[in-house]
PDB file of C-alpha atoms in Angstrom:
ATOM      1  CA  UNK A   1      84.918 -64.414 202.443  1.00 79.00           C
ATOM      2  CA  UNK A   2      82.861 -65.140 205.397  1.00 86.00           C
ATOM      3  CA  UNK A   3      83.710 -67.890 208.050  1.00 78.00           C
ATOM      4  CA  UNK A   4      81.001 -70.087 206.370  1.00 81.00           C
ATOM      5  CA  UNK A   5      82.352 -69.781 202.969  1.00 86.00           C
ATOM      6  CA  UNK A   6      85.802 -70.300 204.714  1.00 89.00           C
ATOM      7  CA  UNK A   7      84.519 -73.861 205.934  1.00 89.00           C
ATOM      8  CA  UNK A   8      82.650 -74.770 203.467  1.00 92.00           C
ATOM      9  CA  UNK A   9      85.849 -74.500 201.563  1.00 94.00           C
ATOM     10  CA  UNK A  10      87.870 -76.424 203.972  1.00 94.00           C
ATOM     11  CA  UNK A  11      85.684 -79.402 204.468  1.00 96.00           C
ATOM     12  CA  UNK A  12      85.356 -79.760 200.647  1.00 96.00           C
ATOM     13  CA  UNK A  13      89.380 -80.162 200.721  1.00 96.00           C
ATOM     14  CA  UNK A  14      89.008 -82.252 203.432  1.00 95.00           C
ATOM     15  CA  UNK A  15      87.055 -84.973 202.133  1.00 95.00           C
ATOM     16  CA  UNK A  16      89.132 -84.211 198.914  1.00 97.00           C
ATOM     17  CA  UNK A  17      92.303 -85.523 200.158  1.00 96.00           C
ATOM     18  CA  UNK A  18      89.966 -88.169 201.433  1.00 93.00           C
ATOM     19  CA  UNK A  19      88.238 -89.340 198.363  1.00 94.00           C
ATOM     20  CA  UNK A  20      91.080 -88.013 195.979  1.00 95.00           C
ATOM     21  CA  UNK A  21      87.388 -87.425 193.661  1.00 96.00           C
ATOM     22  CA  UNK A  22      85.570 -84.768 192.591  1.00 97.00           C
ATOM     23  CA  UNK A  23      82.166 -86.134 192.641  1.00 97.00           C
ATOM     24  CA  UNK A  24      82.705 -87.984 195.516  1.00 96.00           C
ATOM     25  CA  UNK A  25      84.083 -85.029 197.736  1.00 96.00           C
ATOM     26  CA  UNK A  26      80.800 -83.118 196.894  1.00 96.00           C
ATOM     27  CA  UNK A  27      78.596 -85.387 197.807  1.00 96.00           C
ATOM     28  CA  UNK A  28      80.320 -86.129 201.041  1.00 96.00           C
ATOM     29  CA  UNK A  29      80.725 -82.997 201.678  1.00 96.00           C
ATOM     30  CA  UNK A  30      77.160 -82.276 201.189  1.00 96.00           C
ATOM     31  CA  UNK A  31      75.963 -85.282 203.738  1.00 96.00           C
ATOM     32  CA  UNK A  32      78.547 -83.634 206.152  1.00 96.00           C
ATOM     33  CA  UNK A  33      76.938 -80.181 206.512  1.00 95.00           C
ATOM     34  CA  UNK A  34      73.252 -81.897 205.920  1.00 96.00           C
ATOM     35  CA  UNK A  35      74.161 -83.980 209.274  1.00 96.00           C
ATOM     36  CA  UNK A  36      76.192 -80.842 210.929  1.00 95.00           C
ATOM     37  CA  UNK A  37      72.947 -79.101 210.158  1.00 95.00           C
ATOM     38  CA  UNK A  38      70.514 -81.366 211.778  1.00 97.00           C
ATOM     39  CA  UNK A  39      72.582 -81.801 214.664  1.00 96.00           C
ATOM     40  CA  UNK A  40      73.178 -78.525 215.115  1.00 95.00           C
ATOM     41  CA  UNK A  41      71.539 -78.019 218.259  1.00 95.00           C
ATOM     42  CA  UNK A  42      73.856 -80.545 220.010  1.00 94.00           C
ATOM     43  CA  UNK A  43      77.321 -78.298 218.902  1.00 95.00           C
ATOM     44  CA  UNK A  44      78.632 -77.292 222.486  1.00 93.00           C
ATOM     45  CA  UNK A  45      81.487 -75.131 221.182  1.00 92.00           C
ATOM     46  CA  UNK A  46      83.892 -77.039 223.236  1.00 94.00           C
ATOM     47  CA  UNK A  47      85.875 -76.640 220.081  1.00 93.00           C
ATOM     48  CA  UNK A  48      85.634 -74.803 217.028  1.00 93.00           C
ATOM     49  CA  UNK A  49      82.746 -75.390 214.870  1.00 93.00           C
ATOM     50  CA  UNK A  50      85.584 -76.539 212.088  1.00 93.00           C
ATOM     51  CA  UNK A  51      86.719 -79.397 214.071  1.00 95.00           C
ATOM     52  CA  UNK A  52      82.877 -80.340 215.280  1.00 95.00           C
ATOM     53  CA  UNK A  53      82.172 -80.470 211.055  1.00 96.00           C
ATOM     54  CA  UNK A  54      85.627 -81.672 210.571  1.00 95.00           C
ATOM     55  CA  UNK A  55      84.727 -84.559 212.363  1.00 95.00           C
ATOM     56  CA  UNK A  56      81.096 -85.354 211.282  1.00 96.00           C
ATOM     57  CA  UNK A  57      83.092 -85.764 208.086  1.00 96.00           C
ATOM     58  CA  UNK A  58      85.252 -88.009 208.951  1.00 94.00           C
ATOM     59  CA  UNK A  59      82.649 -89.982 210.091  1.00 94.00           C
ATOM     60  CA  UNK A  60      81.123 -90.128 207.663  1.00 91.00           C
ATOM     61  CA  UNK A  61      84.123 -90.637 205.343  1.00 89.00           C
ATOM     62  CA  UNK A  62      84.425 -94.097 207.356  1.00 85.00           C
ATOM     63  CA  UNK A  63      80.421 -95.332 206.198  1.00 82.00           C
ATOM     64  CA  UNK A  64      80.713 -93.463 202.934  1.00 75.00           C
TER      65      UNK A  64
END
């Protein structure tokens, strides 16, 4: 599996454990890499791109 399908993957149990709902952890997890995605270009790979996506999620766990 490739490191995107790897993450992908991750986050979605992520926001899982979060939500503790299906429907709910896919659409978070879709706003999460929509928002990862647009802010792409400010990802200074001061840490792994997990924990930068890992943490737009939980951000947006806390508005969800």
């Amino acid at each position: 599996m490739s490191w995107w399908g790897v993450t992908q993957e991750r986050i979605y149990a992520t926001v899982y454990q979060m939500t503790a709902n299906h429907e709910d952890a896919n659409d978070l997890a879709q706003e999460t890499f929509i928002k990862a995605f647009q802010a792409l270009q400010s990802f200074k790979g001061d840490s792994s791109f997990f924990t930068w996506v890992y943490r737009i999620a939980v951000n947006k766990r806390s508005t969800f």
